[in-house]
CSV table of C-alpha atoms in Angstrom, one decimal:
chain,number,residue,atom,x,y,z
A,18,UNK,CA,58.5,216.5,142.7
A,19,UNK,CA,55.0,215.1,142.2
A,20,UNK,CA,54.7,211.4,141.3
A,21,UNK,CA,52.7,211.1,138.1
A,22,UNK,CA,52.8,207.4,137.8
A,23,UNK,CA,49.1,206.7,137.9
A,24,UNK,CA,47.8,210.1,136.6
A,25,UNK,CA,45.6,210.6,133.6
A,26,UNK,CA,46.6,213.8,131.9
A,27,UNK,CA,44.3,215.7,129.5
A,28,UNK,CA,45.9,216.7,126.2
A,29,UNK,CA,44.6,219.1,123.5
A,30,UNK,CA,45.7,219.0,119.9
A,31,UNK,CA,45.8,222.7,118.8
A,32,UNK,CA,45.8,223.8,115.2
A,33,UNK,CA,46.7,227.3,114.1
A,34,UNK,CA,44.3,227.2,111.2
A,35,UNK,CA,41.6,225.2,109.4
A,36,UNK,CA,43.2,222.0,108.5
A,37,UNK,CA,41.9,218.6,107.5
A,38,UNK,CA,43.7,215.4,108.4
A,39,UNK,CA,42.6,211.8,108.9
A,40,UNK,CA,41.2,211.0,112.4
A,41,UNK,CA,44.5,209.5,113.7
A,42,UNK,CA,44.2,210.8,117.2
A,43,UNK,CA,41.1,208.8,118.3
A,44,UNK,CA,39.4,209.4,121.6
A,45,UNK,CA,41.2,206.7,123.7
A,46,UNK,CA,43.9,207.3,126.3
A,47,UNK,CA,47.5,207.0,125.0
A,48,UNK,CA,51.0,206.7,126.4
A,49,UNK,CA,53.7,209.4,126.1
A,50,UNK,CA,55.3,207.5,123.3
A,51,UNK,CA,52.0,207.3,121.4
A,52,UNK,CA,51.5,211.0,121.9
A,53,UNK,CA,55.0,211.8,120.5
A,54,UNK,CA,54.2,209.6,117.4
A,55,UNK,CA,50.8,211.4,117.0
A,56,UNK,CA,52.6,214.8,116.9
A,57,UNK,CA,54.9,213.5,114.2
A,58,UNK,CA,52.1,212.1,112.1
A,59,UNK,CA,50.0,215.3,112.4
A,60,UNK,CA,53.0,217.4,111.5
A,61,UNK,CA,53.5,215.3,108.3
A,62,UNK,CA,49.8,215.4,107.3
A,63,UNK,CA,49.0,219.0,108.1
A,64,UNK,CA,50.3,222.0,106.3
A,65,UNK,CA,49.6,224.4,109.2
A,66,UNK,CA,51.5,224.3,112.6
A,67,UNK,CA,49.9,221.9,115.1
A,68,UNK,CA,50.8,221.8,118.8
A,69,UNK,CA,49.8,219.6,121.7
A,70,UNK,CA,48.9,221.1,125.1
A,71,UNK,CA,49.1,218.9,128.3
A,72,UNK,CA,47.8,219.9,131.7
A,73,UNK,CA,49.8,218.5,134.7
A,74,UNK,CA,49.6,219.1,138.5
A,75,UNK,CA,51.8,221.9,139.6
A,76,UNK,CA,55.2,220.6,140.7
A,77,UNK,CA,56.4,221.5,144.2
A,78,UNK,CA,59.2,224.1,144.5
A,79,UNK,CA,58.9,225.4,140.9
A,80,UNK,CA,61.1,228.4,140.3
A,81,UNK,CA,58.8,231.1,139.0
A,82,UNK,CA,61.7,233.6,138.8
A,83,UNK,CA,63.0,232.1,135.5
A,84,UNK,CA,59.7,232.6,133.7
A,85,UNK,CA,57.9,235.7,132.3
A,86,UNK,CA,54.7,236.6,134.3
A,87,UNK,CA,51.5,237.8,132.6
A,88,UNK,CA,48.3,238.9,134.5
A,89,UNK,CA,44.9,237.3,134.0
A,90,UNK,CA,43.8,240.1,131.7
A,91,UNK,CA,46.6,239.4,129.1
A,92,UNK,CA,45.5,237.8,125.9
A,93,UNK,CA,47.5,234.6,126.5
A,94,UNK,CA,45.9,234.1,129.9
A,95,UNK,CA,42.4,234.8,128.5
A,96,UNK,CA,42.8,232.4,125.6
A,97,UNK,CA,44.0,229.7,127.9
A,98,UNK,CA,41.2,230.3,130.4
A,99,UNK,CA,38.6,230.1,127.6
A,100,UNK,CA,40.1,226.8,126.4
A,101,UNK,CA,40.0,225.4,129.9
A,102,UNK,CA,36.4,226.5,130.6
A,103,UNK,CA,35.0,225.1,127.3
A,104,UNK,CA,36.9,221.8,127.6
A,105,UNK,CA,35.8,221.3,131.2
A,106,UNK,CA,32.2,221.5,130.1
A,107,UNK,CA,32.6,218.5,127.8
A,108,UNK,CA,35.3,216.4,129.5
A,109,UNK,CA,35.2,215.1,133.0
A,110,UNK,CA,38.9,214.3,132.8
A,111,UNK,CA,39.7,218.0,131.9
A,112,UNK,CA,37.3,219.2,134.6
A,113,UNK,CA,38.9,217.2,137.3
A,114,UNK,CA,42.5,218.0,136.2
A,115,UNK,CA,41.8,221.8,136.1
A,116,UNK,CA,39.5,222.0,139.1
A,117,UNK,CA,42.1,223.5,141.5
A,118,UNK,CA,42.9,226.3,139.1
A,119,UNK,CA,46.7,225.8,139.6
A,120,UNK,CA,48.3,223.7,136.9
A,121,UNK,CA,51.3,223.5,134.7
A,122,UNK,CA,50.5,223.5,131.0
A,123,UNK,CA,53.0,222.0,128.6
A,124,UNK,CA,52.8,223.0,125.0
A,125,UNK,CA,54.9,221.1,122.4
A,126,UNK,CA,55.4,222.3,118.9
A,127,UNK,CA,56.6,219.5,116.5
A,128,UNK,CA,60.1,219.9,115.0
A,129,UNK,CA,58.8,220.4,111.5
A,130,UNK,CA,57.1,223.6,112.5
A,131,UNK,CA,59.6,224.6,115.2
A,132,UNK,CA,62.3,224.7,112.4
A,133,UNK,CA,60.3,227.6,110.9
A,134,UNK,CA,61.1,229.7,114.0
A,135,UNK,CA,64.9,229.5,113.4
A,136,UNK,CA,67.4,226.7,114.1
A,137,UNK,CA,69.2,228.5,116.9
A,138,UNK,CA,66.4,230.2,118.7
A,139,UNK,CA,65.6,227.5,121.3
A,140,UNK,CA,68.9,225.7,121.8
A,141,UNK,CA,69.6,224.4,125.3
A,142,UNK,CA,71.0,227.1,127.5
A,143,UNK,CA,74.4,226.1,128.9
A,144,UNK,CA,77.3,227.8,130.6
A,145,UNK,CA,80.5,227.3,128.5
A,146,UNK,CA,82.6,224.5,129.9
A,147,UNK,CA,80.0,223.5,132.6
A,148,UNK,CA,76.8,221.5,133.0
A,149,UNK,CA,74.5,224.5,133.2
A,150,UNK,CA,71.5,223.1,131.5
A,151,UNK,CA,68.1,224.5,132.4
A,152,UNK,CA,65.8,221.5,132.8
A,153,UNK,CA,62.0,221.8,132.4
A,154,UNK,CA,59.7,221.8,135.4
A,155,UNK,CA,58.4,218.2,134.6
A,156,UNK,CA,61.9,216.8,134.4
A,157,UNK,CA,63.4,215.3,137.6
A,158,UNK,CA,66.6,217.3,138.4
A,159,UNK,CA,68.4,214.1,139.5
A,160,UNK,CA,67.5,211.5,136.9
A,161,UNK,CA,67.0,214.1,134.0
A,162,UNK,CA,63.9,212.1,133.0
A,163,UNK,CA,60.2,213.0,133.0
A,164,UNK,CA,58.9,212.4,136.5
A,165,UNK,CA,56.9,209.2,136.6
A,166,UNK,CA,54.6,207.9,133.9
A,167,UNK,CA,51.3,209.4,132.7
A,168,UNK,CA,48.4,208.5,130.5
A,169,UNK,CA,47.2,211.1,128.1
A,170,UNK,CA,43.5,211.5,127.2
A,171,UNK,CA,42.5,213.6,124.2
A,172,UNK,CA,40.2,216.6,124.9
A,173,UNK,CA,39.9,218.2,121.5
A,174,UNK,CA,36.2,217.8,121.0
A,175,UNK,CA,35.3,219.7,124.1
A,176,UNK,CA,36.1,223.0,122.3
A,177,UNK,CA,33.2,222.7,119.9
A,178,UNK,CA,31.3,225.5,121.6
A,179,UNK,CA,34.0,228.0,120.4
A,180,UNK,CA,34.0,230.2,117.3
A,181,UNK,CA,35.1,227.9,114.5
A,182,UNK,CA,36.6,228.7,111.2
A,183,UNK,CA,39.6,230.9,110.5
A,184,UNK,CA,43.1,231.1,111.9
A,185,UNK,CA,42.1,234.1,113.9
A,186,UNK,CA,39.5,232.3,115.8
A,187,UNK,CA,40.1,232.2,119.6
A,188,UNK,CA,39.0,228.6,120.1
A,189,UNK,CA,37.1,226.4,117.7
A,190,UNK,CA,37.0,223.1,115.8
A,191,UNK,CA,39.1,222.6,112.7
A,192,UNK,CA,37.7,221.3,109.4
A,193,UNK,CA,35.4,218.3,109.0
A,194,UNK,CA,37.1,214.9,109.6
A,195,UNK,CA,39.4,216.3,112.3
A,196,UNK,CA,37.2,217.2,115.2
A,197,UNK,CA,39.9,216.5,117.7
A,198,UNK,CA,41.9,219.5,116.4
A,199,UNK,CA,41.1,222.7,118.2
A,200,UNK,CA,41.7,226.0,116.3
A,201,UNK,CA,43.7,228.2,118.7
A,202,UNK,CA,46.1,230.3,116.6
A,203,UNK,CA,46.3,233.2,119.1
A,204,UNK,CA,47.0,230.9,122.0
A,205,UNK,CA,49.8,229.1,120.2
A,206,UNK,CA,51.2,232.4,118.8
A,207,UNK,CA,51.2,234.0,122.3
A,208,UNK,CA,52.7,230.9,124.0
A,209,UNK,CA,55.5,230.6,121.4
A,210,UNK,CA,56.2,234.3,121.4
A,211,UNK,CA,56.5,234.6,125.2
A,212,UNK,CA,58.4,231.3,125.5
A,213,UNK,CA,60.9,232.3,122.9
A,214,UNK,CA,61.3,235.8,124.4
A,215,UNK,CA,61.8,234.3,127.8
A,216,UNK,CA,64.4,232.0,126.4
A,217,UNK,CA,66.3,234.9,124.8
A,218,UNK,CA,66.1,236.9,128.0
A,219,UNK,CA,67.4,234.0,130.1
A,220,UNK,CA,70.4,233.8,127.7
A,221,UNK,CA,70.9,237.6,128.2
A,222,UNK,CA,70.9,237.1,132.0
A,223,UNK,CA,73.5,234.3,131.7
A,224,UNK,CA,75.7,236.4,129.4
A,225,UNK,CA,75.6,239.4,131.7
A,226,UNK,CA,76.6,237.3,134.7
A,227,UNK,CA,79.6,235.8,132.8
A,228,UNK,CA,80.6,239.2,131.4
A,229,UNK,CA,80.5,240.9,134.8
A,230,UNK,CA,82.7,238.1,136.3
A,231,UNK,CA,85.2,238.4,133.4
A,232,UNK,CA,85.4,242.2,133.5
A,233,UNK,CA,86.1,242.2,137.3
A,234,UNK,CA,89.3,240.3,136.4
A,235,UNK,CA,90.1,242.2,133.2
A,236,UNK,CA,89.5,245.8,134.2
A,237,UNK,CA,88.9,246.8,130.6
A,238,UNK,CA,86.8,250.1,130.5
A,239,UNK,CA,86.0,249.9,126.7
A,240,UNK,CA,84.5,246.4,127.1
A,241,UNK,CA,82.7,247.5,130.2
A,242,UNK,CA,81.1,250.3,128.3
A,243,UNK,CA,80.0,247.9,125.6
A,244,UNK,CA,78.3,245.7,128.2
A,245,UNK,CA,76.5,248.7,129.8
A,246,UNK,CA,75.2,250.0,126.5
A,247,UNK,CA,73.9,246.6,125.5
A,248,UNK,CA,72.3,245.7,128.9
A,249,UNK,CA,70.7,249.1,129.0
A,250,UNK,CA,68.7,248.1,125.9
A,251,UNK,CA,66.6,245.6,127.9
A,252,UNK,CA,64.5,248.2,129.6
A,253,UNK,CA,63.0,249.4,126.3
A,254,UNK,CA,62.7,245.8,125.1
A,255,UNK,CA,60.9,244.8,128.3
A,256,UNK,CA,58.4,247.6,127.9
A,257,UNK,CA,57.8,246.9,124.3
A,258,UNK,CA,57.3,243.2,125.1
A,259,UNK,CA,54.7,244.0,127.7
A,260,UNK,CA,52.8,246.3,125.4
A,261,UNK,CA,52.7,243.9,122.4
A,262,UNK,CA,51.7,240.9,124.6
A,263,UNK,CA,48.7,243.0,125.7
A,264,UNK,CA,48.0,243.6,121.9
A,265,UNK,CA,48.9,247.3,122.2
A,266,UNK,CA,50.8,249.5,119.7
A,267,UNK,CA,54.5,250.4,120.0
A,268,UNK,CA,55.4,254.1,120.1
A,269,UNK,CA,58.5,256.1,119.6
A,270,UNK,CA,58.5,257.2,123.3
A,271,UNK,CA,59.5,253.6,124.4
A,272,UNK,CA,63.1,254.1,123.1
A,273,UNK,CA,63.0,250.9,121.2
A,274,UNK,CA,64.6,252.5,118.1
A,275,UNK,CA,67.6,253.6,120.2
A,276,UNK,CA,68.0,250.1,121.6
A,277,UNK,CA,67.8,248.5,118.2
A,278,UNK,CA,70.5,250.9,117.0
A,279,UNK,CA,72.8,250.0,119.9
A,280,UNK,CA,72.3,246.3,119.3
A,281,UNK,CA,72.9,246.7,115.5
A,282,UNK,CA,76.2,248.4,116.3
A,283,UNK,CA,77.2,245.6,118.6
A,284,UNK,CA,76.4,242.9,116.0
A,285,UNK,CA,78.6,244.7,113.5
A,286,UNK,CA,81.4,244.4,116.1
A,287,UNK,CA,80.6,240.7,116.5
A,288,UNK,CA,80.8,240.1,112.7
A,289,UNK,CA,84.1,242.0,112.5
A,290,UNK,CA,85.6,240.0,115.4
A,291,UNK,CA,84.4,236.7,113.9
A,292,UNK,CA,86.0,237.6,110.6
A,293,UNK,CA,89.3,238.3,112.3
A,294,UNK,CA,89.1,235.0,114.3
A,295,UNK,CA,88.4,233.0,111.2
A,296,UNK,CA,91.2,234.7,109.3
A,297,UNK,CA,93.6,234.0,112.1
A,298,UNK,CA,92.7,230.4,112.2
A,299,UNK,CA,93.1,230.1,108.5
A,300,UNK,CA,96.7,231.4,108.8
A,301,UNK,CA,97.8,228.7,111.3
A,302,UNK,CA,99.8,225.9,109.8
A,303,UNK,CA,97.8,222.7,109.0
A,304,UNK,CA,98.6,219.6,111.1
A,305,UNK,CA,101.2,221.3,113.2
A,306,UNK,CA,101.3,222.3,116.8
A,307,UNK,CA,100.8,226.0,117.6
A,308,UNK,CA,102.9,228.0,120.0
A,309,UNK,CA,101.0,229.7,122.8
A,310,UNK,CA,102.5,233.1,121.8
A,311,UNK,CA,101.2,232.8,118.3
A,312,UNK,CA,97.8,231.9,119.6
A,313,UNK,CA,97.5,234.7,122.1
A,314,UNK,CA,98.5,237.3,119.5
A,315,UNK,CA,95.4,236.5,117.5
A,316,UNK,CA,93.2,235.6,120.5
A,317,UNK,CA,94.3,237.8,123.4
A,318,UNK,CA,93.8,236.3,126.8
A,319,UNK,CA,92.7,232.9,125.5
A,320,UNK,CA,95.2,231.3,127.9
A,321,UNK,CA,93.8,233.1,130.9
A,322,UNK,CA,90.7,232.4,133.0
A,323,UNK,CA,89.3,235.7,131.9
A,324,UNK,CA,90.8,237.5,129.0
A,325,UNK,CA,89.6,239.8,126.1
A,326,UNK,CA,88.7,236.9,123.8
A,327,UNK,CA,86.4,235.3,126.2
A,328,UNK,CA,84.7,238.6,127.0
A,329,UNK,CA,84.2,239.2,123.3
A,330,UNK,CA,82.5,235.8,123.1
A,331,UNK,CA,80.1,236.7,125.9
A,332,UNK,CA,79.4,240.1,124.4
A,333,UNK,CA,78.5,238.3,121.2
A,334,UNK,CA,76.1,236.1,123.1
A,335,UNK,CA,74.5,239.1,124.7
A,336,UNK,CA,74.0,241.0,121.5
A,337,UNK,CA,72.5,238.0,119.7
A,338,UNK,CA,70.2,237.3,122.7
A,339,UNK,CA,68.9,240.8,122.6
A,340,UNK,CA,68.4,240.8,118.9
A,341,UNK,CA,66.4,237.6,119.1
A,342,UNK,CA,64.1,239.3,121.6
A,343,UNK,CA,63.7,242.2,119.2
A,344,UNK,CA,63.0,239.8,116.3
A,345,UNK,CA,60.2,238.2,118.3
A,346,UNK,CA,58.7,241.6,119.0
A,347,UNK,CA,58.7,242.6,115.4
A,348,UNK,CA,57.3,239.2,114.3
A,349,UNK,CA,54.4,239.5,116.9
A,350,UNK,CA,53.7,243.1,115.8
A,351,UNK,CA,53.6,241.9,112.1
A,352,UNK,CA,51.3,238.9,112.9
A,353,UNK,CA,48.9,241.0,115.0
A,354,UNK,CA,48.5,243.5,112.2
A,355,UNK,CA,46.7,240.7,110.2
A,356,UNK,CA,44.4,238.9,112.7
A,357,UNK,CA,43.3,236.4,110.0
A,358,UNK,CA,46.8,235.1,109.4
A,359,UNK,CA,48.4,235.1,112.8
A,360,UNK,CA,50.8,232.2,112.9
A,361,UNK,CA,51.9,232.3,109.3
A,362,UNK,CA,52.9,236.0,109.5
A,363,UNK,CA,54.7,235.3,112.7
A,364,UNK,CA,56.8,232.4,111.5
A,365,UNK,CA,57.5,234.1,108.1
A,366,UNK,CA,58.7,237.3,109.8
A,367,UNK,CA,60.7,235.5,112.5
A,368,UNK,CA,62.4,233.0,110.1
A,369,UNK,CA,63.6,235.8,107.8
A,370,UNK,CA,65.2,237.7,110.7
A,371,UNK,CA,66.7,234.6,112.4
A,372,UNK,CA,68.7,233.4,109.5
A,373,UNK,CA,71.6,235.9,109.8
A,374,UNK,CA,71.7,235.4,113.6
A,375,UNK,CA,71.8,231.6,113.1
A,376,UNK,CA,74.7,232.0,110.7
A,377,UNK,CA,76.5,234.3,113.1
A,378,UNK,CA,76.1,231.8,116.0
A,379,UNK,CA,77.2,229.0,113.6
A,380,UNK,CA,80.4,230.9,112.7
A,381,UNK,CA,81.3,231.5,116.4
A,382,UNK,CA,80.6,227.8,117.1
A,383,UNK,CA,82.9,226.8,114.2
A,384,UNK,CA,85.7,229.0,115.6
A,385,UNK,CA,85.4,227.4,119.1
A,386,UNK,CA,85.4,223.9,117.7
A,387,UNK,CA,88.5,224.6,115.6
A,388,UNK,CA,90.2,226.2,118.6
A,389,UNK,CA,89.4,223.3,120.9
A,390,UNK,CA,91.0,220.9,118.4
A,391,UNK,CA,94.3,222.7,118.2
A,392,UNK,CA,97.5,221.0,119.5
A,393,UNK,CA,99.9,223.2,121.4
A,394,UNK,CA,103.7,223.2,120.7
A,395,UNK,CA,106.2,223.3,123.5
A,396,UNK,CA,107.8,226.8,124.0
A,397,UNK,CA,111.0,227.6,122.2
A,398,UNK,CA,113.8,227.2,124.6
A,399,UNK,CA,117.5,226.5,124.6
A,400,UNK,CA,117.0,224.4,127.7
A,401,UNK,CA,116.4,220.7,127.0
A,402,UNK,CA,113.9,220.5,129.8
A,403,UNK,CA,110.9,222.9,130.4
A,404,UNK,CA,110.5,224.6,133.7
A,405,UNK,CA,107.7,223.7,136.0
A,406,UNK,CA,106.0,227.0,135.2
A,407,UNK,CA,106.2,226.4,131.4
A,408,UNK,CA,104.8,222.9,131.8
A,409,UNK,CA,101.9,224.2,134.0
A,410,UNK,CA,101.1,227.0,131.5
A,411,UNK,CA,101.2,224.5,128.6
A,412,UNK,CA,98.9,222.0,130.3
A,413,UNK,CA,96.5,224.7,131.6
A,414,UNK,CA,96.2,226.4,128.2
A,415,UNK,CA,95.6,223.1,126.5
A,416,UNK,CA,92.9,222.2,129.0
A,417,UNK,CA,91.2,225.6,128.5
A,418,UNK,CA,91.4,225.3,124.7
A,419,UNK,CA,89.7,221.9,124.8
A,420,UNK,CA,87.0,223.1,127.0
A,421,UNK,CA,86.0,225.8,124.5
A,422,UNK,CA,84.2,223.1,122.5
A,423,UNK,CA,82.1,222.0,125.4
A,424,UNK,CA,78.4,222.7,124.9
A,425,UNK,CA,78.9,224.0,121.4
A,426,UNK,CA,76.1,223.0,119.0
A,427,UNK,CA,77.0,223.1,115.3
A,428,UNK,CA,74.0,222.4,113.0
A,429,UNK,CA,72.0,219.4,114.2
A,430,UNK,CA,68.5,218.3,113.5
A,431,UNK,CA,65.7,220.5,114.8
A,432,UNK,CA,63.9,219.2,117.9
A,433,UNK,CA,60.4,219.6,119.2
A,434,UNK,CA,60.0,222.9,121.1
A,435,UNK,CA,58.5,222.7,124.6
A,436,UNK,CA,56.9,225.7,126.3
A,437,UNK,CA,55.6,225.4,129.9
A,438,UNK,CA,53.0,227.7,131.3
A,439,UNK,CA,52.2,227.9,135.0
A,440,UNK,CA,48.6,229.0,135.7
A,441,UNK,CA,47.5,230.4,139.1
A,442,UNK,CA,44.0,230.3,140.6
A,443,UNK,CA,43.4,234.0,139.7
A,444,UNK,CA,44.0,233.2,136.0
A,445,UNK,CA,47.5,234.8,135.8
A,446,UNK,CA,50.2,232.8,134.1
A,447,UNK,CA,54.0,232.5,134.2
A,448,UNK,CA,55.6,231.4,130.9
A,449,UNK,CA,58.9,229.6,131.1
A,450,UNK,CA,61.6,229.7,128.5
A,451,UNK,CA,61.0,227.7,125.3
A,452,UNK,CA,63.4,224.8,125.2
A,453,UNK,CA,64.1,221.8,123.0
A,454,UNK,CA,61.8,218.9,124.1
A,455,UNK,CA,64.8,216.5,124.4
A,456,UNK,CA,66.4,218.3,127.4
């Protein structure tokens, strides 16, 4: 991991439209804490989404496989290259930092605007019952903190040579009185779209891995068919993602309509199962221990390492992750159809589609929390003392129940969204999954 303790890191303040705010940024170097405060102030003062973009040295041993690669000809890579070129002409700090051509760019969207993208879309990715968090490339894997300390130097004014005026401008300066704000709606749109899509695909991969492991123990053909049909949708989604991120048009031949139909059917199954789980919990007596037999009747296999219930949970995760990727595709297509109103169209379309998925995830989280709080009753037996096997099963099941609540997020305040972009010397980029900035 690179030591950033004495580094000066350039930072751009990117607006997604013409906005006018007081000159709160200034042109002097600032600390990370000051930068975070600045993002919060700008989010309050501006009515259009504003993001910051930092450029860091490329960390050693970074795992490119967890990101989404785009070649140098892709719109995102081109917008980023243009920003770098224009900024380097007017800032010696930016010129020095980007001279090697290999850097890690860290875009942060303030919580106020990140909330418009859907509350559940960029939650931390965890494996149920385990510490499976995916930490960002700038976070030390041992201490879980940002590696070293850096000083940030604003580089907004360097983009003055770009085309100003209008949310559709590639790079330019925002309205008078805020020259440190760079208008870069397409850059922010593409970064958010790819980061969110990569996040959803990472969740899909995790869900597939867990489902495969569970089905190997369960030997349930019907559930295996569900998994195959859902995972098969990703090929059409991958192709559609590549085409849209190159600003192309989607066609029927991609098979996206069939994929959406399969995902929609799976989500209906998820809603039906969720309703049954909620009804079963409502029937349990209040403030009384529950027998294992009563619990397993409503939640088959909940007392096992695998089990039907746990597989249903993972299938729900898979269906939701795939639908989130589809929602991003539809939002990007909608935004690109109106180049003068990019980010507003994107957030509007995405927010509308995310609400029902957020509600679905919230309902599943509520079920898991309620289950984890249940108290188990001892088995009915004429014997005054339980057998060793009965005691073991009771303790094992209680432990597994309590673990269901691990890593579950119910509600909570929206966090800043972080998207990291690795740029190679040839101009190609790898966009890593969008994550809450606090991980």
